[in-house]
Coordinates of C-alpha atoms and ligand atoms in Angstrom, one line a residue:
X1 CA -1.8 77.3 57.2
X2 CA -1.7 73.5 57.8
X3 CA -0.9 72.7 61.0
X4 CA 2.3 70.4 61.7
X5 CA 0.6 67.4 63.2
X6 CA -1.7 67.5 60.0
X7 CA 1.4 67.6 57.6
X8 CA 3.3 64.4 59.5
X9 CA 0.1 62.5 59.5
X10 CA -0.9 63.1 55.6
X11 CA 3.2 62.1 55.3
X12 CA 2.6 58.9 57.6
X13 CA -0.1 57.6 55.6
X14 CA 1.5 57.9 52.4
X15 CA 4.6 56.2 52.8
X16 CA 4.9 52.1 53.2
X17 CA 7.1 49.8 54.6
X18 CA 10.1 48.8 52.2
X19 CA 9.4 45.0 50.8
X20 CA 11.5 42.6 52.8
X21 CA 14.2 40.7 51.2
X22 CA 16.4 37.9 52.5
X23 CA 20.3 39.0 52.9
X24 CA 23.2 37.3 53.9
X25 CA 23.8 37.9 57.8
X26 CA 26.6 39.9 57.6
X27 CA 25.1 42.6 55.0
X28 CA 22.2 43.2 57.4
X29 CA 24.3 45.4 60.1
X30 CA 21.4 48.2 60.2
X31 CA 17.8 46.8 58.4
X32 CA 15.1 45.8 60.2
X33 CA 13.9 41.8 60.7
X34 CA 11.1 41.4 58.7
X35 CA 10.7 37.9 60.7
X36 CA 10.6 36.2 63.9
X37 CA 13.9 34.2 64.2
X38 CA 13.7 30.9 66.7
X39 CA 16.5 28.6 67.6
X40 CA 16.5 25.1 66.0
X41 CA 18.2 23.7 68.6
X42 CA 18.6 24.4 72.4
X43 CA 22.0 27.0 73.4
X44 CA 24.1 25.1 74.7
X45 CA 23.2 22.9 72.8
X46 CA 25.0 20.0 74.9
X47 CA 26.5 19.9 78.3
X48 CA 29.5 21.4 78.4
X49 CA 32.6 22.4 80.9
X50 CA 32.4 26.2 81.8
X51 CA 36.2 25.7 82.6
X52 CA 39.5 24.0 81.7
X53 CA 39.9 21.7 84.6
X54 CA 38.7 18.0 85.4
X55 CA 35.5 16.3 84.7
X56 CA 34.1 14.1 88.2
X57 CA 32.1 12.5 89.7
X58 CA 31.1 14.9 92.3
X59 CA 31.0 11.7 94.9
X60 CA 34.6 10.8 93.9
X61 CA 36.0 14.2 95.6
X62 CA 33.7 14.7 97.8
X63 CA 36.6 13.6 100.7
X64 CA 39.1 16.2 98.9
X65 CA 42.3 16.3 98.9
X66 CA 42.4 13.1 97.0
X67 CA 44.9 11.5 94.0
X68 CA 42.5 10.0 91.4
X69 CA 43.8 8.7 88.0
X70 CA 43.3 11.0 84.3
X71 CA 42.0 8.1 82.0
X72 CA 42.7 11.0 79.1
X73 CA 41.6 14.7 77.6
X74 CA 38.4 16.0 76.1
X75 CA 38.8 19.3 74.2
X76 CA 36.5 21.3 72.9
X77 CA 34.9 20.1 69.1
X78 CA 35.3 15.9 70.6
X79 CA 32.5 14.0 69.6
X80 CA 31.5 10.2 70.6
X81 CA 32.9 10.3 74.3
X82 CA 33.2 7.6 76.7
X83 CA 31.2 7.5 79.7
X84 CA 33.0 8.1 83.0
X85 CA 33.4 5.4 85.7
X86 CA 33.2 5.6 89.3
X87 CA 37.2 6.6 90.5
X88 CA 37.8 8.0 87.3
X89 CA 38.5 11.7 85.6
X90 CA 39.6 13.2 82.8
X91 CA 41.2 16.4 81.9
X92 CA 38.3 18.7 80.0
X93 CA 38.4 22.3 78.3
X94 CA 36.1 25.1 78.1
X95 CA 33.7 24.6 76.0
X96 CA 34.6 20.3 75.7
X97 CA 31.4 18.2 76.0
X98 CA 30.8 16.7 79.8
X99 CA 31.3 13.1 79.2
X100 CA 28.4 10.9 80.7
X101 CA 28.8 9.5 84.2
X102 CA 31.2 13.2 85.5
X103 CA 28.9 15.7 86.6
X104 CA 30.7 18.2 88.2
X105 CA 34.1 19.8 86.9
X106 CA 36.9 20.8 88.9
X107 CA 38.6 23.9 88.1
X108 CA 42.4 23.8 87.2
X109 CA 43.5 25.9 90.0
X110 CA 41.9 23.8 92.6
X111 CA 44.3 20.5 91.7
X112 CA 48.6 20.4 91.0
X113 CA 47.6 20.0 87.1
X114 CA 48.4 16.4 86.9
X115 CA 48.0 14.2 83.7
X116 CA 48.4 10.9 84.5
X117 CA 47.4 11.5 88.3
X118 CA 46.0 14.3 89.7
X119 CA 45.5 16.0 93.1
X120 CA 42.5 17.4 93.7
X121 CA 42.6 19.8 96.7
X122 CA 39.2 20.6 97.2
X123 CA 35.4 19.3 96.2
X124 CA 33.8 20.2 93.8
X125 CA 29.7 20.6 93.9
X126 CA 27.5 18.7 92.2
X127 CA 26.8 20.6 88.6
X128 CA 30.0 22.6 89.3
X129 CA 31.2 25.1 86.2
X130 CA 28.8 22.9 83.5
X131 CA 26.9 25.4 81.2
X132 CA 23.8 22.8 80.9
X133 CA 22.2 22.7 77.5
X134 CA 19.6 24.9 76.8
X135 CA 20.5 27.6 79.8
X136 CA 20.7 30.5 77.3
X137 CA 18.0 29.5 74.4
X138 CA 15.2 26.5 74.4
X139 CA 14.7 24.3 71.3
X140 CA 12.3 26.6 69.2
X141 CA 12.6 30.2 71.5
X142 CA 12.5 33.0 69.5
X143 CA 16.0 35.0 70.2
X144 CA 15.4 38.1 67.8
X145 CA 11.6 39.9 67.0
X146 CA 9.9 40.9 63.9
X147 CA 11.0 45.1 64.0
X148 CA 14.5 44.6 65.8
X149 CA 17.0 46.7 64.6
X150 CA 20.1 44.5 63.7
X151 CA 23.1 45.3 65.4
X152 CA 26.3 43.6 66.0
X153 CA 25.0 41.4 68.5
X154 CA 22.1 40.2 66.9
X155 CA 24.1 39.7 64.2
X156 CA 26.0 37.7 66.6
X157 CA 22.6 35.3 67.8
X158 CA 21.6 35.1 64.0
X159 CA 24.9 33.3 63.8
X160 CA 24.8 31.8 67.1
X161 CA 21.3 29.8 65.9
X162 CA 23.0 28.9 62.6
X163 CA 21.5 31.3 60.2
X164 CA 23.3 32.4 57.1
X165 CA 20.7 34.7 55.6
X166 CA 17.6 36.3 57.5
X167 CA 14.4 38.4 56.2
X168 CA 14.8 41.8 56.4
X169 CA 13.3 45.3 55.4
X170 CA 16.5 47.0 54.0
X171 CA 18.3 50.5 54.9
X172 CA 15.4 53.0 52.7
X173 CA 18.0 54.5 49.9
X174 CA 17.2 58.2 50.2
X175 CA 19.3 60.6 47.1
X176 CA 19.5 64.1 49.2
X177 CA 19.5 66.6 46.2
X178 CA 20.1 70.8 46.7
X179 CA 19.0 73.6 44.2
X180 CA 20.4 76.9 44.2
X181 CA 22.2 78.5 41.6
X182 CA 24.2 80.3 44.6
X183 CA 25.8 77.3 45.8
X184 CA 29.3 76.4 45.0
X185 CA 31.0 72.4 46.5
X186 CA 32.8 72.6 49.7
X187 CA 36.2 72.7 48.8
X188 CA 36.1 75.1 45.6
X189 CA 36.6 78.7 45.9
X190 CA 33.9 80.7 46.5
X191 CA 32.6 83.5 43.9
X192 CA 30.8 86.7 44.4
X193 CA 27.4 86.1 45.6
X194 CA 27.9 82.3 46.5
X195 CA 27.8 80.1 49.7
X196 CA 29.5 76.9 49.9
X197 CA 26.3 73.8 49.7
X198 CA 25.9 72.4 53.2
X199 CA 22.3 71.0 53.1
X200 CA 23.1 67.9 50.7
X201 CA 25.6 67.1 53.6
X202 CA 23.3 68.2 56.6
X203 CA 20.8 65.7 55.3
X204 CA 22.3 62.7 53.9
X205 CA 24.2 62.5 57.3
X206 CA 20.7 62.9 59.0
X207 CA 19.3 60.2 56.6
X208 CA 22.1 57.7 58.2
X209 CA 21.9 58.2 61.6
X210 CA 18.0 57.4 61.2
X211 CA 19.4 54.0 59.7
X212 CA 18.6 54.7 56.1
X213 CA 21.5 55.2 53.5
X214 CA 22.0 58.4 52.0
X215 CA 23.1 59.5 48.8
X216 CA 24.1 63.0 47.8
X217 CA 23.2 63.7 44.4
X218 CA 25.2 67.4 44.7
X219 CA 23.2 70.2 43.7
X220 CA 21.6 71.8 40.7
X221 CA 21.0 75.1 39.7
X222 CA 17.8 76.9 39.6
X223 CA 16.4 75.5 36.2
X224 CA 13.7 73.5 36.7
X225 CA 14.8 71.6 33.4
X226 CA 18.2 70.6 35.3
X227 CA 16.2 69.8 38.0
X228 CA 14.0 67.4 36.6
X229 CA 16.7 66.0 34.4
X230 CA 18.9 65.4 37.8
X231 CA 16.2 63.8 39.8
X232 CA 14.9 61.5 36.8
X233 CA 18.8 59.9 36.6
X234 CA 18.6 59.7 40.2
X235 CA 15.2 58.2 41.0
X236 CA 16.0 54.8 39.7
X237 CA 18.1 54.5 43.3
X238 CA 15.7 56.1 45.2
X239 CA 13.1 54.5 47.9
X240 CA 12.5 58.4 48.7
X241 CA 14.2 61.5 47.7
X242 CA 14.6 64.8 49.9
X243 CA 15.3 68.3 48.0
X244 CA 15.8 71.6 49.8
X245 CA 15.1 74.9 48.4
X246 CA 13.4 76.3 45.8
X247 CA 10.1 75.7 47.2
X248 CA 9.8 79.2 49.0
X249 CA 7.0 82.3 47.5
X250 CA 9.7 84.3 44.9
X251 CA 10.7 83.7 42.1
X252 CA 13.6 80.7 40.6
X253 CA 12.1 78.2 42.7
X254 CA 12.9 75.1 40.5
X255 CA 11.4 72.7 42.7
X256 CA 8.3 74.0 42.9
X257 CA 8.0 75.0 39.1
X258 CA 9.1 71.6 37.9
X259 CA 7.1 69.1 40.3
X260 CA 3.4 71.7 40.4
X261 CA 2.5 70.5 37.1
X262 CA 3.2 66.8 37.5
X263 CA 0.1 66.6 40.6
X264 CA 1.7 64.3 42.1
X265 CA 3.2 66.9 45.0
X266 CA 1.7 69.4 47.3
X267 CA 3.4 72.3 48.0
X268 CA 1.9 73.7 51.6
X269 CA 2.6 76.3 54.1
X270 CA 3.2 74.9 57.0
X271 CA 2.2 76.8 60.4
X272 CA 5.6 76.4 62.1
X273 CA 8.9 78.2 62.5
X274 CA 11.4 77.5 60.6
X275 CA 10.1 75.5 58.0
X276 CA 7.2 77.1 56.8
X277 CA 7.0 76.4 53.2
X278 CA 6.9 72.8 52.7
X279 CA 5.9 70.1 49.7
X280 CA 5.5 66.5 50.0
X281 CA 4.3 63.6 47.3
X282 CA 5.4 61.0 45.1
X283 CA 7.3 61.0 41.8
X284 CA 8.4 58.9 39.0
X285 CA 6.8 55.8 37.5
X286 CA 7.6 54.0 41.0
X287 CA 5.7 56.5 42.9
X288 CA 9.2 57.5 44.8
X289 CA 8.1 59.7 48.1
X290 CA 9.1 63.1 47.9
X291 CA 10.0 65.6 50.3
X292 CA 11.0 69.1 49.2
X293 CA 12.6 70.7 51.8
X294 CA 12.8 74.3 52.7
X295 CA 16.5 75.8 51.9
X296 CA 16.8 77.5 54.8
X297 CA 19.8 75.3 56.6
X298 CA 17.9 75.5 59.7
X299 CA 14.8 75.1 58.6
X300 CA 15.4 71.7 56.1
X301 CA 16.8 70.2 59.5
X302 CA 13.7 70.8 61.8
X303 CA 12.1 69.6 58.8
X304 CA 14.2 66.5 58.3
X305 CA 13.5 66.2 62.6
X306 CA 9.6 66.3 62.1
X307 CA 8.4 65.1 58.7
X308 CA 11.1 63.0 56.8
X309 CA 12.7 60.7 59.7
X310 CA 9.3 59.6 61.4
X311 CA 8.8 58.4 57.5
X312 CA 12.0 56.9 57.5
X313 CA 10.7 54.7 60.4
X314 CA 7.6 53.3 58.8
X315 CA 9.5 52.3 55.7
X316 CA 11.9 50.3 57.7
X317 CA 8.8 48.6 59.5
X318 CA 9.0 50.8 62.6
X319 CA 6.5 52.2 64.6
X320 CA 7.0 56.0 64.0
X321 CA 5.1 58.9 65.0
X322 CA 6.6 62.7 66.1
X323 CA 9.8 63.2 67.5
X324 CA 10.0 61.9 71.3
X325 CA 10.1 64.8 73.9
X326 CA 11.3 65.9 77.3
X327 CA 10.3 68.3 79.7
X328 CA 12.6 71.3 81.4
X329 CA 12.9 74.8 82.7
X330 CA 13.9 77.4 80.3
X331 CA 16.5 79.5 81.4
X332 CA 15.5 82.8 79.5
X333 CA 12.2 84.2 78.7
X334 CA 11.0 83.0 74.9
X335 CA 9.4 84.7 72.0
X336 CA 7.4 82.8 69.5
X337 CA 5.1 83.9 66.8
X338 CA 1.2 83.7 67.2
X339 CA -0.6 80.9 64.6
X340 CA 2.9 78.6 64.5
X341 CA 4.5 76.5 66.4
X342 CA 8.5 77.3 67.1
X343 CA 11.0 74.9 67.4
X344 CA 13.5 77.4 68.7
X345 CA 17.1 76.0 69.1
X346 CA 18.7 75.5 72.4
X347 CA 21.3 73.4 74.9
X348 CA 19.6 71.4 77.0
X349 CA 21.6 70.5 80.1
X350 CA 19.5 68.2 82.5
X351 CA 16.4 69.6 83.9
X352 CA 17.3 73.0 82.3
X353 CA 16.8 74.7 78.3
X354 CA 18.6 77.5 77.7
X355 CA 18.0 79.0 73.9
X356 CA 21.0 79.9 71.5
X357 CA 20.9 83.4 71.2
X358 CA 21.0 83.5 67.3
X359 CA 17.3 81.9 66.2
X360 CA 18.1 82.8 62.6
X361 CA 16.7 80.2 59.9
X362 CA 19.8 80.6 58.5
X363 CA 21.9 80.6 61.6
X364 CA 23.7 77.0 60.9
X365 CA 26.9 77.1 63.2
X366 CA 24.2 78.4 66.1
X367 CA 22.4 75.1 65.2
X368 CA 25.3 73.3 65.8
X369 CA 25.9 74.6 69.0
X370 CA 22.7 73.2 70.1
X371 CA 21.6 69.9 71.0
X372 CA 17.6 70.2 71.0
X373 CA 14.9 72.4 69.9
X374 CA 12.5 73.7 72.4
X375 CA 8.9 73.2 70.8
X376 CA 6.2 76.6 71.5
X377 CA 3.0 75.9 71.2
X378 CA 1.3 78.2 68.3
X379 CA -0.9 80.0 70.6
X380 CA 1.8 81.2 73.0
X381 CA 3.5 83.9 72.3
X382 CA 6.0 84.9 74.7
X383 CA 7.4 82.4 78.4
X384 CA 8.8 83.7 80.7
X385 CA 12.1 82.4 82.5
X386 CA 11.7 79.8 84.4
X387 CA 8.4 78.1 82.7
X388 CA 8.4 74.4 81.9
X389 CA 8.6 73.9 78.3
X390 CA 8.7 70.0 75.6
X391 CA 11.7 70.4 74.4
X392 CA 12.9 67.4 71.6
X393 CA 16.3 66.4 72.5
X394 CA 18.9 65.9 68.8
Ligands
AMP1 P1 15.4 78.8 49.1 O1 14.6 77.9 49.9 O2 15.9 78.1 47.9 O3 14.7 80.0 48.8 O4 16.7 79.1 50.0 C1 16.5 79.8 51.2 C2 17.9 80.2 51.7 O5 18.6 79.0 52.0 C3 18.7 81.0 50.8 O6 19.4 81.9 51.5 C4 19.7 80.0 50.2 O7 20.9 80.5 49.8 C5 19.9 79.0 51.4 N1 20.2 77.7 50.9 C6 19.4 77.0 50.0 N2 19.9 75.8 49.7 C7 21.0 75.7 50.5 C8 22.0 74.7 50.6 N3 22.0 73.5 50.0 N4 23.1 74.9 51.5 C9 23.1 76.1 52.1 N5 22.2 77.1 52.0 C10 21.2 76.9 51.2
MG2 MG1 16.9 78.7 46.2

């Protein structure tokens, strides 16, 4: 059996990162930057008041209280100020442009609010409530890196340094399609001998929490012609495609039947539990990556965890390797087969792991009861309570 690290790395090295392409800021909630953005100008990119109150000359109320004369406003968007004599102030907003000659402000609260006179009752320092040009961003400072996830607030500094459209690696469009001729839609009655589809669903949520957008193509039956016919419509959408079932050792397994004679996809066992049967390659004249997935509810998830969303990182440009880990104490004694690793569901709870009781592949609700999957090594076979286990946290 191939061992799991084996499997991610032969995964890793086939897949590549998504070509950048320029978008309109507000569509890129999600992609990657694919550049470095800098600032054309310094932020602020002027002098400005921090508060509505005066602009001063810190001298001229220095010996507050004093009664000085408002020579007129400045609000914020005025351009082509006067300068400020000595004696002088004028009323300023947040945000206004410090006129030359004041440089302090005088909050509102500190004076009676005056327009044509005011009363200022106390000084204000030198520098007092300005936002100086160029306190938050330089002329040329690079506010976002090559690899940043955009969020809403780097949305927000893309538009704060006056960009409309920015380089990015887009969201990896991944179509999530199920085989099994027992499955019947969520929602529709169920027949003898059927189980409602919960994989498609599983997965394409799984494909857009790891920042990718998914797209279930529903699920086909276990002809390999429908298959093939199904994932040829749905290829031309596809940066990668993930199927589940019908990759496992009986017979009706469409996946495997339909993609063996193309060469273009392993099919492997894998030495873990779940997930032991497992195919990964490339399909279509695009050479689309392809992940076949074990049906197994349980298992397509770990598998989805290990292989598929570490290959979901390098196409969006990020560094990506296996899942991140934790250590804690297990709080039961463990069982785990000899020659594969186990990836045994569990709630972790701070420094403790305590295992789900049902460890069925197809145990779904017991899955989501759990919030991480304890990892055993594949030559231990049994722990007892109390040992200190890597445990990767969902
Ligand atoms: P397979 O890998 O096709 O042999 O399927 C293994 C087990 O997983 C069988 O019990 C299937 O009924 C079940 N299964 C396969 N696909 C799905 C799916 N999309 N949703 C729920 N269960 C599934
Ligand atoms: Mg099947």
């Amino acid at each position: 059996m191939k061992p799991v690290d084996r499997h991610l790395a032969d995964i890793l090295a086939a897949v590549r990162p998504l070509a950048p392409l320029e978008v309109e800021i507000d569509a890129a909630l999600g992609a990657v930057l694919a550049e470095d953005v800098a600032s054309p100008v310094p932020l602020p990119p002027f002098d400005n008041s921090a508060m509505d109150g005066y602009a001063v000359r810190a001298e001229d109320v220095a010996a507050a209280p004093v009664t000085l004369p408002v020579i007129g406003d400045v609000a914020a968007g005025d351009g082509g100020l006067n300068a400020l004599g000595p004696g002088l102030v004028t009323r300023i907003m947040t945000g206004a442009p410090m006129p030359a000659g004041a440089d302090a402000v005088v909050p509102v609260e500190w004076t009676d609010g005056g327009t044509a006179r005011v009363r200022i009752d106390r000084p204000a320092p030198l520098g007092n409530a300005i936002r100086r040009a160029g306190e938050d961003v330089r002329a040329g400072d690079v506010v976002l890196r090559e690899g940043t996830r955009i969020g809403p607030a780097q949305i927000g500094i893309l538009a704060g340094v006056g960009r409309r459209r920015v380089r990015v690696r887009p969201r990896p469009r991944v179509v999530v399609l199920s085989t099994g001729a027992e499955l019947a839609e969520p929602g529709t009655p169920l027949g003898a001998g059927r189980i409602w589809e919960s994989n498609s669903f599983m997965l394409a949520a799984a494909v857009r929490e790891a920042g990718a957008e998914g797209f279930r193509a529903g699920s086909v039956t276990d002809d390999p012609k429908e298959f093939l016919d199904t994932l040829d419509a749905q290829l031309v959408r596809a940066d990668a495609v993930i199927t589940s079932g019908g990759v496992s050792m009986g017979a009706y397994e469409p996946v495997k039947e339909a993609l063996s004679p193309l060469g273009t996809v392993t099919f492997e066992k894998v030495a873990m539990q779940p997930g032991m049967p497992q195919g990964f390659g490339v399909v279509g004249p695009d050479q689309v990556p392809i992940f076949t997935l074990p049906g197994n509810p349980v298992s397509s998830f770990v598998s989805f965890v290990l292989f598929v969303k570490p290959a979901l990182r390098v196409m969006q440009g990020l560094p990506a390797g296996p899942p991140a880990t934790v250590r804690a104490t297990v709080t039961a004694p463990l069982r785990s087969p000899a020659g594969k690793r186990s990836y045994l569901r569990a709630v972790l709870s701070g420094e403790t792991v305590a295992p789900v009781t049902r460890q069925g592949s197809h145990q779904l609700a017991a899955l989501a009861g759990a919030n991480a999957l304890i990892v055993v090594p594949e030559d231990v076979t049994s722990l007892p309570e109390g040992t200190e286990v890597e445990v990767i946290p969902l």
